[in-house]
CSV table of C-alpha atoms and ligand atoms in Angstrom, one decimal:
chain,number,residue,atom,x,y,z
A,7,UNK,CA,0.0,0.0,0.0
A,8,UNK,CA,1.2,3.5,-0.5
A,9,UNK,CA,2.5,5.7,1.9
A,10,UNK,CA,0.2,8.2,1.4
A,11,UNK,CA,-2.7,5.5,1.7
A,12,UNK,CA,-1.5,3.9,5.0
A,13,UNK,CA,-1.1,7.6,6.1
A,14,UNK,CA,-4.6,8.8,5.4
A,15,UNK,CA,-6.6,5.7,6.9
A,16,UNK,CA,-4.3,5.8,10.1
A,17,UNK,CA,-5.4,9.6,10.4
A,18,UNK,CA,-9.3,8.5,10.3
A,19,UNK,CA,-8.5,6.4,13.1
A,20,UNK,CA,-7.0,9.0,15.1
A,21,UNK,CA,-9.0,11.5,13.9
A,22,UNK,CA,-12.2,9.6,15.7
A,23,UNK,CA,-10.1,10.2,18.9
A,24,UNK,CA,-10.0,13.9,18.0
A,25,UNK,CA,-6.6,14.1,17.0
A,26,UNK,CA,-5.6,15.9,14.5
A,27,UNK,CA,-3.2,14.5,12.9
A,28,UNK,CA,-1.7,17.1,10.4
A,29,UNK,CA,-1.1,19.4,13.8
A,30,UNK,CA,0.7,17.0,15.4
A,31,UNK,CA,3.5,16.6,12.5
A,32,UNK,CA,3.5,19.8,11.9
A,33,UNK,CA,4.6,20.6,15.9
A,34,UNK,CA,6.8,17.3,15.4
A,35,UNK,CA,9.0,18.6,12.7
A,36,UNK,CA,9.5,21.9,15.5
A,37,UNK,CA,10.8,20.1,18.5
A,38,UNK,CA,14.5,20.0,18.3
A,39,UNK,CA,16.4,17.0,19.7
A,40,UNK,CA,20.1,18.1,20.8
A,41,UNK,CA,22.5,15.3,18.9
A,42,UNK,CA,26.0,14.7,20.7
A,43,UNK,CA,28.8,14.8,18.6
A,44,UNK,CA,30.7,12.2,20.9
A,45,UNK,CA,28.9,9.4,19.1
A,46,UNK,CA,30.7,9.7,16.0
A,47,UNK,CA,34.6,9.4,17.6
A,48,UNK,CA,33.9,7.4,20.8
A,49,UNK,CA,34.6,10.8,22.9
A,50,UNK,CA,37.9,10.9,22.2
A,51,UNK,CA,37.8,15.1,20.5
A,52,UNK,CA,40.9,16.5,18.8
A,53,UNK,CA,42.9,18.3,21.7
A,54,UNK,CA,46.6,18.2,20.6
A,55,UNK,CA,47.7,16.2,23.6
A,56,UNK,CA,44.8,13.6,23.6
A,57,UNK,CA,44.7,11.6,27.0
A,58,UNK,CA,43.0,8.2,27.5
A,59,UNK,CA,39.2,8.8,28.2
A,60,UNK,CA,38.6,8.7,31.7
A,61,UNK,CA,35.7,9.9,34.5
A,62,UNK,CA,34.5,6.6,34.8
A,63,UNK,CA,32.5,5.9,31.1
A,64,UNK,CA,33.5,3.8,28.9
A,65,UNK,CA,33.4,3.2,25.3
A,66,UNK,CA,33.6,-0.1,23.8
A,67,UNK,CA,33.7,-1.4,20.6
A,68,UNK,CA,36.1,-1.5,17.8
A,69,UNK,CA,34.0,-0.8,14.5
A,70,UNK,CA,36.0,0.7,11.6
A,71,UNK,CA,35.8,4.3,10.1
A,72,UNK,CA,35.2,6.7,13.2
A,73,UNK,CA,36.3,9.8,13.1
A,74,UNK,CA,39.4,11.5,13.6
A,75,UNK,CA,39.1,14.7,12.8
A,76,UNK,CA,36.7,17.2,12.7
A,77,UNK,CA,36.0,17.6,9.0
A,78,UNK,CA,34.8,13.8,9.0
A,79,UNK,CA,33.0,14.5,12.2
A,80,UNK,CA,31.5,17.0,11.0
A,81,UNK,CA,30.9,14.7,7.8
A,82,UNK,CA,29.3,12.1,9.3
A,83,UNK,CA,26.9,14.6,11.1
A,84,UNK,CA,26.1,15.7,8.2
A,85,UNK,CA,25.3,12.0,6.5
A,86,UNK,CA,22.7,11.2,10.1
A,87,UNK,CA,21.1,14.2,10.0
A,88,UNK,CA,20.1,13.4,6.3
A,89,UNK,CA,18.4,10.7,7.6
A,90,UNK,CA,17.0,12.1,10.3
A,91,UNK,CA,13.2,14.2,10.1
A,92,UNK,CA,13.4,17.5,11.3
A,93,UNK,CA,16.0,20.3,12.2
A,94,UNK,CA,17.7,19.8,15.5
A,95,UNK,CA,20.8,20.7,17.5
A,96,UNK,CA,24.3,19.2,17.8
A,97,UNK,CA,25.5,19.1,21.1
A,98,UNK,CA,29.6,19.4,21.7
A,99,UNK,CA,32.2,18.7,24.4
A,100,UNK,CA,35.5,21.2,25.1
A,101,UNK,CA,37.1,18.7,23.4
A,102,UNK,CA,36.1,19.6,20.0
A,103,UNK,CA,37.9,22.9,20.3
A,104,UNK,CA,40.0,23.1,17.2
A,105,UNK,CA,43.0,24.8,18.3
A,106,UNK,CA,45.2,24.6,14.9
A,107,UNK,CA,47.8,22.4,16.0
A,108,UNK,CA,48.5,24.5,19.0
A,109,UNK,CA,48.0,23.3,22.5
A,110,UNK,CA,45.7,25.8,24.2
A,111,UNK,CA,44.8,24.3,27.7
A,112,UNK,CA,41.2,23.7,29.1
A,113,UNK,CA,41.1,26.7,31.3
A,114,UNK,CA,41.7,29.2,28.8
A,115,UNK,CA,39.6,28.2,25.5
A,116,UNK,CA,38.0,30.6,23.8
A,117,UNK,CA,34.9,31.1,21.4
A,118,UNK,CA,37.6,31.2,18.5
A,119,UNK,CA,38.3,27.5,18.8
A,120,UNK,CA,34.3,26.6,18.0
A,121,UNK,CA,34.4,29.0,14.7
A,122,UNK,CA,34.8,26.4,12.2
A,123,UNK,CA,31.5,24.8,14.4
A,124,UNK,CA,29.4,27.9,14.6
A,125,UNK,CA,30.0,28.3,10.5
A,126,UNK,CA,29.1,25.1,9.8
A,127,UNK,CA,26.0,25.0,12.0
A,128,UNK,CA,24.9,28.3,10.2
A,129,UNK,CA,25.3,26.7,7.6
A,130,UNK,CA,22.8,23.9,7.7
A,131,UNK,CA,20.5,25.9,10.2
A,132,UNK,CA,21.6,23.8,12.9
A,133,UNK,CA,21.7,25.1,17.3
A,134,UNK,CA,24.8,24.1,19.3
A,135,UNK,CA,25.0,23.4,22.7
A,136,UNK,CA,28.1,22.8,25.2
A,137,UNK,CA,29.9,21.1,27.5
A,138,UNK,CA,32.9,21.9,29.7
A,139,UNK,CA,35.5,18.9,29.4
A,140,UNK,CA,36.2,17.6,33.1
A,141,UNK,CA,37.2,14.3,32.3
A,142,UNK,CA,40.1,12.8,30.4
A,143,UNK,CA,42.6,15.1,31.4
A,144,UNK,CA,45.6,15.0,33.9
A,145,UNK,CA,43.9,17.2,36.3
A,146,UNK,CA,41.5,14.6,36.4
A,147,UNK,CA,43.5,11.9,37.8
A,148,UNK,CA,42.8,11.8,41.0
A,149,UNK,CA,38.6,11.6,40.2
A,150,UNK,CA,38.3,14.8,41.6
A,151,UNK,CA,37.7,18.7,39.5
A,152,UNK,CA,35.6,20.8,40.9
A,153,UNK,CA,35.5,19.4,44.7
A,154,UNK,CA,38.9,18.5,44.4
A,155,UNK,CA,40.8,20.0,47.6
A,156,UNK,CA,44.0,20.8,45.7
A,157,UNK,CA,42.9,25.0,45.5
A,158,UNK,CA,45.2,25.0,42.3
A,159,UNK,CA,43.5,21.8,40.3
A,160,UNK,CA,40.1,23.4,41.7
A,161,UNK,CA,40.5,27.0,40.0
A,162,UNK,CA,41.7,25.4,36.6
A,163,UNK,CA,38.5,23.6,36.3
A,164,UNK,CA,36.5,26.8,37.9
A,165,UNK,CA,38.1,28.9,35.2
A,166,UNK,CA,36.9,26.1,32.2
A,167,UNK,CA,34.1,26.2,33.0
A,168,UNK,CA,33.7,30.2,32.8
A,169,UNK,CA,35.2,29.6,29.8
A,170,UNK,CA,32.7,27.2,28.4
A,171,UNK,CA,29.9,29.2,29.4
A,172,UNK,CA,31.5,32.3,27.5
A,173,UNK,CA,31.6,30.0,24.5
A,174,UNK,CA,28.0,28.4,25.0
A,175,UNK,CA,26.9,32.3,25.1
A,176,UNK,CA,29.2,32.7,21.5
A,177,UNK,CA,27.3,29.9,19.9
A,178,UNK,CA,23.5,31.6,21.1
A,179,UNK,CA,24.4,34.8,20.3
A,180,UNK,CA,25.1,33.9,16.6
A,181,UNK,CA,22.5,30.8,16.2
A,182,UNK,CA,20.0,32.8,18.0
A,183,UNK,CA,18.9,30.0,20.2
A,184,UNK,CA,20.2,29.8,23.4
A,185,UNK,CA,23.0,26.7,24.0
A,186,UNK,CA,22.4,25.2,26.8
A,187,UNK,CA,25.6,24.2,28.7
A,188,UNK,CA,26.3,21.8,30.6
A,189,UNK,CA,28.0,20.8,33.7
A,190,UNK,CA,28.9,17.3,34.1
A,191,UNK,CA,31.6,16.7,36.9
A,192,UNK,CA,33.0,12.9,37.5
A,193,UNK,CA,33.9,13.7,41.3
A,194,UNK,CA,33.4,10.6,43.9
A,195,UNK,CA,34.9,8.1,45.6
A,196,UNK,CA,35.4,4.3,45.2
A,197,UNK,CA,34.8,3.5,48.7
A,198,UNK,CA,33.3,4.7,51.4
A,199,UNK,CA,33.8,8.1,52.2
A,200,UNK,CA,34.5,9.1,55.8
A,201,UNK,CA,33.3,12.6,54.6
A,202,UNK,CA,30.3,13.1,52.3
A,203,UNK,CA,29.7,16.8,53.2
A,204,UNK,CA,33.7,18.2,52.8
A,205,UNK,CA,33.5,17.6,49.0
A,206,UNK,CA,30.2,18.8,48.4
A,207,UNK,CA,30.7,22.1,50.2
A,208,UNK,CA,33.5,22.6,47.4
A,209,UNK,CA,31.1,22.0,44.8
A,210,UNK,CA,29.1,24.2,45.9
A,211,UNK,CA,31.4,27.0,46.4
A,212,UNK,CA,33.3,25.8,42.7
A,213,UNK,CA,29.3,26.5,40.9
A,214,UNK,CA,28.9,29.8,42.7
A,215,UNK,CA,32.2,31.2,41.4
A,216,UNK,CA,31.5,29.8,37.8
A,217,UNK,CA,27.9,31.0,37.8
A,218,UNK,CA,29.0,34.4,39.8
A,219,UNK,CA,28.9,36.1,36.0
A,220,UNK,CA,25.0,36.3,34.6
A,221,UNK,CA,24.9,35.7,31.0
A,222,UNK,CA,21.9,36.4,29.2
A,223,UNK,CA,19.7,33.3,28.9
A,224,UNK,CA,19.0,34.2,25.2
A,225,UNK,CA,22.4,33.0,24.9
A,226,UNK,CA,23.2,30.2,27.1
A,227,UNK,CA,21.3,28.3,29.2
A,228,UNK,CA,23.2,26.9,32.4
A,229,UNK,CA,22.6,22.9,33.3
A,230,UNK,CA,23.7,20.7,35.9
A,231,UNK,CA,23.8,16.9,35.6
A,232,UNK,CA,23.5,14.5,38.6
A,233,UNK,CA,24.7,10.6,38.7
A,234,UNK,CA,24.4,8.1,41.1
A,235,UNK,CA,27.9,6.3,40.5
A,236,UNK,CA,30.1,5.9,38.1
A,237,UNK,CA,32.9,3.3,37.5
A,238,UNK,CA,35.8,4.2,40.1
A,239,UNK,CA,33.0,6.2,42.2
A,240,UNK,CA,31.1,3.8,43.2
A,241,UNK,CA,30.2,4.4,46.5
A,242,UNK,CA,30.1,8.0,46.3
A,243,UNK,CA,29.2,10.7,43.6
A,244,UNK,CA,30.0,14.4,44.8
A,245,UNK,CA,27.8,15.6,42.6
A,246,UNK,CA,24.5,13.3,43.3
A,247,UNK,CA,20.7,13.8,42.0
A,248,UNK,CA,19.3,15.6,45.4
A,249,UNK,CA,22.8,17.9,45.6
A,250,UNK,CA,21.9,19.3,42.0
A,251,UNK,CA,18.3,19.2,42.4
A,252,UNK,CA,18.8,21.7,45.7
A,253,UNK,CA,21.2,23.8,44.0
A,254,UNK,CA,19.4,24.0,40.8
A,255,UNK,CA,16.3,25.1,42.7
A,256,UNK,CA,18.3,27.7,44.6
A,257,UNK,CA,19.9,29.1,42.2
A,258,UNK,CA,17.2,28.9,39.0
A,259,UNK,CA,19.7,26.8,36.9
A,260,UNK,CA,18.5,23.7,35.0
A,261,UNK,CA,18.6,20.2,36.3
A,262,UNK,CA,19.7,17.9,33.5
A,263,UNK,CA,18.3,14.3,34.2
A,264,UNK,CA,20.6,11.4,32.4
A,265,UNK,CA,18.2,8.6,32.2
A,266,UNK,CA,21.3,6.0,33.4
A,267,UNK,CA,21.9,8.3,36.2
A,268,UNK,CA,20.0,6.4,38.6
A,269,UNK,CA,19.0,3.0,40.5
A,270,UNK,CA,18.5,0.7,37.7
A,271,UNK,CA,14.4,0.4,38.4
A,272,UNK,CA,14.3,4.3,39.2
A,273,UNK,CA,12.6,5.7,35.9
A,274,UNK,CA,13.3,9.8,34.9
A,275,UNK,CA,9.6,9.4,32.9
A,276,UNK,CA,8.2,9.7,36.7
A,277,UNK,CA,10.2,12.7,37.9
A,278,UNK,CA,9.5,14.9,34.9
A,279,UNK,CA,6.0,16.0,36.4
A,280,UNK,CA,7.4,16.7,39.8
A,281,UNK,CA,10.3,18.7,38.7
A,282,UNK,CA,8.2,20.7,36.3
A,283,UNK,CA,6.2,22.1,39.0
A,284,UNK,CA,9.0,23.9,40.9
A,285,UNK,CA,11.1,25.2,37.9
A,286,UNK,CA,10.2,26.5,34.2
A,287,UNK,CA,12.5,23.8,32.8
A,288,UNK,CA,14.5,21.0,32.9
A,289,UNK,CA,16.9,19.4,30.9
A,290,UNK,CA,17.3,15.8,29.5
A,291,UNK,CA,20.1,13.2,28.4
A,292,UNK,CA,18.1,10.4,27.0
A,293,UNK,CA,20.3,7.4,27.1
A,294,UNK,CA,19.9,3.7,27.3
A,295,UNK,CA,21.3,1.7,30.1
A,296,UNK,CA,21.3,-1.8,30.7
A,297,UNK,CA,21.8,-3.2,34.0
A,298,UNK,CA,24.2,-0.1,34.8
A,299,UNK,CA,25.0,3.5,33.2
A,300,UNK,CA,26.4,1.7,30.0
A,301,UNK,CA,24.8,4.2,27.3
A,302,UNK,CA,23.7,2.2,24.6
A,303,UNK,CA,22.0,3.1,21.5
A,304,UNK,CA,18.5,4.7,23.0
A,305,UNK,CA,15.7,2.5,21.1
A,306,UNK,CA,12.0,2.6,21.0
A,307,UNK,CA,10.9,1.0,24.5
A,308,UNK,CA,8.7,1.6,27.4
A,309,UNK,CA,10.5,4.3,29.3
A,310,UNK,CA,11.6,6.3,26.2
A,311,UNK,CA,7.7,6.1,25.2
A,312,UNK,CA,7.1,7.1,29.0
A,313,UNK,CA,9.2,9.7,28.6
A,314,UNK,CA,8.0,11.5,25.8
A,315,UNK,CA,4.0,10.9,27.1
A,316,UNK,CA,5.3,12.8,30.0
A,317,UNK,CA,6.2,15.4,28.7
A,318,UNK,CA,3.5,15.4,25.6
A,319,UNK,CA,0.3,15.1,28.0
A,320,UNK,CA,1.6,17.6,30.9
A,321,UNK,CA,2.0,20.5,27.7
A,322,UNK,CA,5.8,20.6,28.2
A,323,UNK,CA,7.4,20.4,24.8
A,324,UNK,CA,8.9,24.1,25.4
A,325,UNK,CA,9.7,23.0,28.9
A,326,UNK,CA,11.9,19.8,28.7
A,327,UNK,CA,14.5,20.1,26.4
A,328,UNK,CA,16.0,17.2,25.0
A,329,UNK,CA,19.4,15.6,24.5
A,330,UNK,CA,21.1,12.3,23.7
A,331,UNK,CA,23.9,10.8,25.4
A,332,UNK,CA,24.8,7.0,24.2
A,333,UNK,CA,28.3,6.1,22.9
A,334,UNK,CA,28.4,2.5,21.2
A,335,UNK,CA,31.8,1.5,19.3
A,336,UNK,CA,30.7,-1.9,18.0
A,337,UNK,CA,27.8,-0.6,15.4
A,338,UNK,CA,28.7,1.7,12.8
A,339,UNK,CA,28.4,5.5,14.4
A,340,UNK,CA,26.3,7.1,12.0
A,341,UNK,CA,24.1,4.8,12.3
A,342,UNK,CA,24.0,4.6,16.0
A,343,UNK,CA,22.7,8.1,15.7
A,344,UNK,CA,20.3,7.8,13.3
A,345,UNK,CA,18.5,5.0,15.1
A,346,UNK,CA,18.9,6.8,18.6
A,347,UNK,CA,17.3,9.9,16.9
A,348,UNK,CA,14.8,8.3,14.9
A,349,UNK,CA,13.8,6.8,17.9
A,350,UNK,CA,13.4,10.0,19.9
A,351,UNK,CA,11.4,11.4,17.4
A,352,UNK,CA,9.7,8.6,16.9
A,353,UNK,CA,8.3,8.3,20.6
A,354,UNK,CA,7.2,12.1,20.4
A,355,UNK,CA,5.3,11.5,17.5
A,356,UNK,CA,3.3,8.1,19.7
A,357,UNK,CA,3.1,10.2,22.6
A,358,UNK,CA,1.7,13.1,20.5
A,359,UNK,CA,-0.7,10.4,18.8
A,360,UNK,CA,-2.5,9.3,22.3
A,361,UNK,CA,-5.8,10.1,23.5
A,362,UNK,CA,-4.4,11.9,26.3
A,363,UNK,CA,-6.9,14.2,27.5
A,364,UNK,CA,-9.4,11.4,27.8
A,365,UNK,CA,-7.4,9.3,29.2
A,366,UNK,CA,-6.4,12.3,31.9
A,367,UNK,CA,-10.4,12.4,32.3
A,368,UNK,CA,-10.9,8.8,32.4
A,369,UNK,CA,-8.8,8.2,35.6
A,370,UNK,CA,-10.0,11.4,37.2
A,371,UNK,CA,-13.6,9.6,37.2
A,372,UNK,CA,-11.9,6.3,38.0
A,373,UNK,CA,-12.7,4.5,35.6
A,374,UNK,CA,-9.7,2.8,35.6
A,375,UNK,CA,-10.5,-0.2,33.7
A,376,UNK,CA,-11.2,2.1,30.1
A,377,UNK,CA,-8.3,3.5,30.8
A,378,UNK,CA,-5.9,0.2,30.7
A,379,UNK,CA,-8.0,-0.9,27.7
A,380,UNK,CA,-7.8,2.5,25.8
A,381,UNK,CA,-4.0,2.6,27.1
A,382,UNK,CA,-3.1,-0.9,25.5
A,383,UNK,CA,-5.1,-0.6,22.1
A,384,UNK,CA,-3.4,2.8,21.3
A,385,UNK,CA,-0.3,0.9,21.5
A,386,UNK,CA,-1.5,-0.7,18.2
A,387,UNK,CA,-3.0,2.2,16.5
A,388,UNK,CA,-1.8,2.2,13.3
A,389,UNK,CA,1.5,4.6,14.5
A,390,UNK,CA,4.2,3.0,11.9
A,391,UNK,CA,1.9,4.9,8.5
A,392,UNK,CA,2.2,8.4,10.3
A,393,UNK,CA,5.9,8.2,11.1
A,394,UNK,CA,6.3,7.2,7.3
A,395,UNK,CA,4.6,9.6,6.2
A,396,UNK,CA,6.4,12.2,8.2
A,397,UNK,CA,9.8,10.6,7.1
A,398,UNK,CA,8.6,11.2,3.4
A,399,UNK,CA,7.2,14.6,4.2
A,400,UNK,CA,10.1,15.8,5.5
A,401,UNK,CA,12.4,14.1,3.1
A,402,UNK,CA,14.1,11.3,4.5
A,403,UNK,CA,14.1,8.3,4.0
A,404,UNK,CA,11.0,5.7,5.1
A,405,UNK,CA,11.3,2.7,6.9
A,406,UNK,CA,14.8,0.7,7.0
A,407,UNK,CA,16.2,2.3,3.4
A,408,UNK,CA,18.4,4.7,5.3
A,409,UNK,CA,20.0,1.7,6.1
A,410,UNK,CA,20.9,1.3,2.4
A,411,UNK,CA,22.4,5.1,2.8
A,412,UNK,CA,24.9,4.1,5.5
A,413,UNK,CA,26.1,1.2,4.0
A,414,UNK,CA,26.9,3.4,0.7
A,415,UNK,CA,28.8,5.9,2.8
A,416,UNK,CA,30.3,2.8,4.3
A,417,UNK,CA,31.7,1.6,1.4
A,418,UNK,CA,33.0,5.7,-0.4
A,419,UNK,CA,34.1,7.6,2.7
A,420,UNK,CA,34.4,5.3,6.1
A,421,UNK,CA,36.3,2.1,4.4
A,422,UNK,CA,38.5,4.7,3.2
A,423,UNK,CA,39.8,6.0,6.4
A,424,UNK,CA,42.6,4.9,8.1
B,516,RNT,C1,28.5,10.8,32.1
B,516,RNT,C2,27.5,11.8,31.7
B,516,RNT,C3,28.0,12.8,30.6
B,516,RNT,C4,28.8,12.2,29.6
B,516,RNT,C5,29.1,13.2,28.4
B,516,RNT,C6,30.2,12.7,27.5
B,516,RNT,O1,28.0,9.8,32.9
B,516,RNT,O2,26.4,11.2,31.2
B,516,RNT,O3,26.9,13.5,30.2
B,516,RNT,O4,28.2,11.1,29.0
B,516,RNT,O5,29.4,14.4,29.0
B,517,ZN,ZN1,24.9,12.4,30.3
């Protein structure tokens, strides 16, 4: 059957539901989905002096053709986005300064260094956002950066990330949408700390000083992100969920949730509604982990779909703004992305296709047993002929053919890389 066939007899099913179908897609292709570069090179960046990732993640995964510079980053961007519905953000790392051969060290990095990124995000009408590097670095060592009690290590990674935010507010000023940076810290312990309160008190003090400059939040948008352990912080993590959420609160920053950032059963989908009553916003990393923080490829299950219904029935869309964070070596990259993305999207578009207001209504008057039933069909409504539909409306491809793409880019550009 045609696409175009499927797509109008799905819409009379939804349309009995009062949905309106063209609405939805055309509010789908607006919500932007913030891509992270560090898919395509396994977080490695292009500082002159590359150190070993470290912080506790962990890429793995040998799969042929990544990246090594930022032209083929950039490249391969390029090639997912293609295959991709809609126009979205890409979301870098300190890392991806390019310094022209020269070492320039973390603390001092300037908007300069992200030039050659702002141009070619112009260029395809792409937002950036931003992240201060505090990981994979020899200041880093010791598993401590901003609580670290070494006054000297502390300030360099105080004065990155001023520095980051100066270049978050560069690439808002000439996007004209605001980048949000963010703070992730890899601080904690191994084993049990004799002293939970010590490192957290230099936290503290470290945000104050980096925040102690407003910058316009047309520009840049400041976020903090929370985790629960990490590999070589296992007992401890300085910079934990209720420490960020208390400080975010405080100080009207944004709370960025990672959805492997917490007790393997503990779901983000059920703290959205909660956090979205005491601030405006709140920031996301959608990832995928399985049976620990191991950020795999995000894919179209239950909590993603969660997720999205979340923030689709409480009216949020301009509220929770949405990243990606998954790193998987042993698939090709570009793909990784695309099917991460696609997915993202994907569950907007399901949550966006839901009865939701009756189904608000429905448990108000307790009727809980229409609303399991109504729940549970939905899940079958004929979903797959709107999101191929959309795909071919916006111009990429439908179904599994961009598979077809990456496996031609395979073959002409990765194969050919050393
Ligand atoms: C680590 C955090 C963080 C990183 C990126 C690379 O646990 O999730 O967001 O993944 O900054
Ligand atoms: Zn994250």
């Amino acid at each position: 059957m045609a696409i175009k066939e499927a797509y109008e007899l799905a819409k009379q099913d939804y349309e009995k539901w009062g949905i309106d179908v063209e609405a939805v897609l055309k509010k789908l292709s607006t919500i932007p989905v913030s891509i992270h570069c560090w898919q395509g090179d396994d977080i490695a960046g292009f500082e002159v002096n590359q150190n070993e990732l470290s912080g506790g993640i962990d890429v793995t995964g040998n799969y042929p053709g990544k990246a090594t510079n930022p032209e083929e980053l950039r490249q391969d961007l390029e090639k997912a986005l293609s295959l991709i519905p809609g126009k979205h953000r890409v979301n870098l790392h300190a890392i991806y300064a390019e310094t022209d051969g020269e070492v320039v060290e973390r603390d001092v990095i300037e908007p300069k260094h992200f030039e050659n990124w702002v141009n070619w995000a112009k260029e395809h009408g792409l937002g950036l956002d931003f992240n201060p590097t505090l990981f994979s670095h020899p200041k880093a060592d010791d598993g401590l950066t901003l609580s670290h009690p070494d006054e000297a290590i502390r300030k360099f990674w105080i004065d990155h990330c001023i520095a980051s935010r100066k270049i978050g507010a560069y690439f808002g000023q000439e996007l004209g949408t605001p980048a949000v940076t963010n703070i992730w810290i890899p601080d904690g312990y191994k084993d049990i700390p004799s002293d939970r309160l010590t490192p957290r008190l230099r936290l503290k003090d470290s945000l104050d000083q980096i925040f102690a400059e407003d910058i316009d939040e047309a520009h840049n948008l400041d976020a903090i992100e929370s985790k629960l352990f990490g590999i070589g912080s296992e007992a401890y993590v300085v910079g934990s969920h209720e420490f960020y959420l208390g400080y975010a609160l405080k100080n009207n920053k944004l709370c960025l949730l990672d959805t492997g950032h917490f007790h393997p059963t503990e779901t983000v989908s059920n703290k959205i509604s909660s956090m979205l009553l005491y601030s405006d916003k709140l920031a996301l990393h959608v990832s995928r982990p399985v049976r620990w923080d191991s950020d795999h490829v995000v894919i179209f299950d239950d909590e993603l779909k969660e997720i999205a219904l979340e923030i689709v029935r409480n009216d949020a869309l301009d509220r929770v703004i949405i990243g990606l964070d998954f790193f998987d070596a042993s698939i090709n990259r570009i793909a990784a992305w695309t099917i991460g993305t696609r997915n993202m999207i994907k569950a907007l578009l399901y949550a966006m296709l839901v009865p939701n207001e009756q189904l608000k209504q429905l448990q108000e008057e307790g009727h809980f047993t229409d609303r399991l039933a109504l729940m549970e069909e939905f899940k079958t409504y004929p979903f797959g002929a709107v999101w191929d539909y959309y795909c071919e409306k916006m111009g990429v491809p439908v179904k599994e053919e961009w598979l077809k793409e990456i496996k031609t880019y395979e073959e002409a550009v990765l194969s050919k890389r050393k």
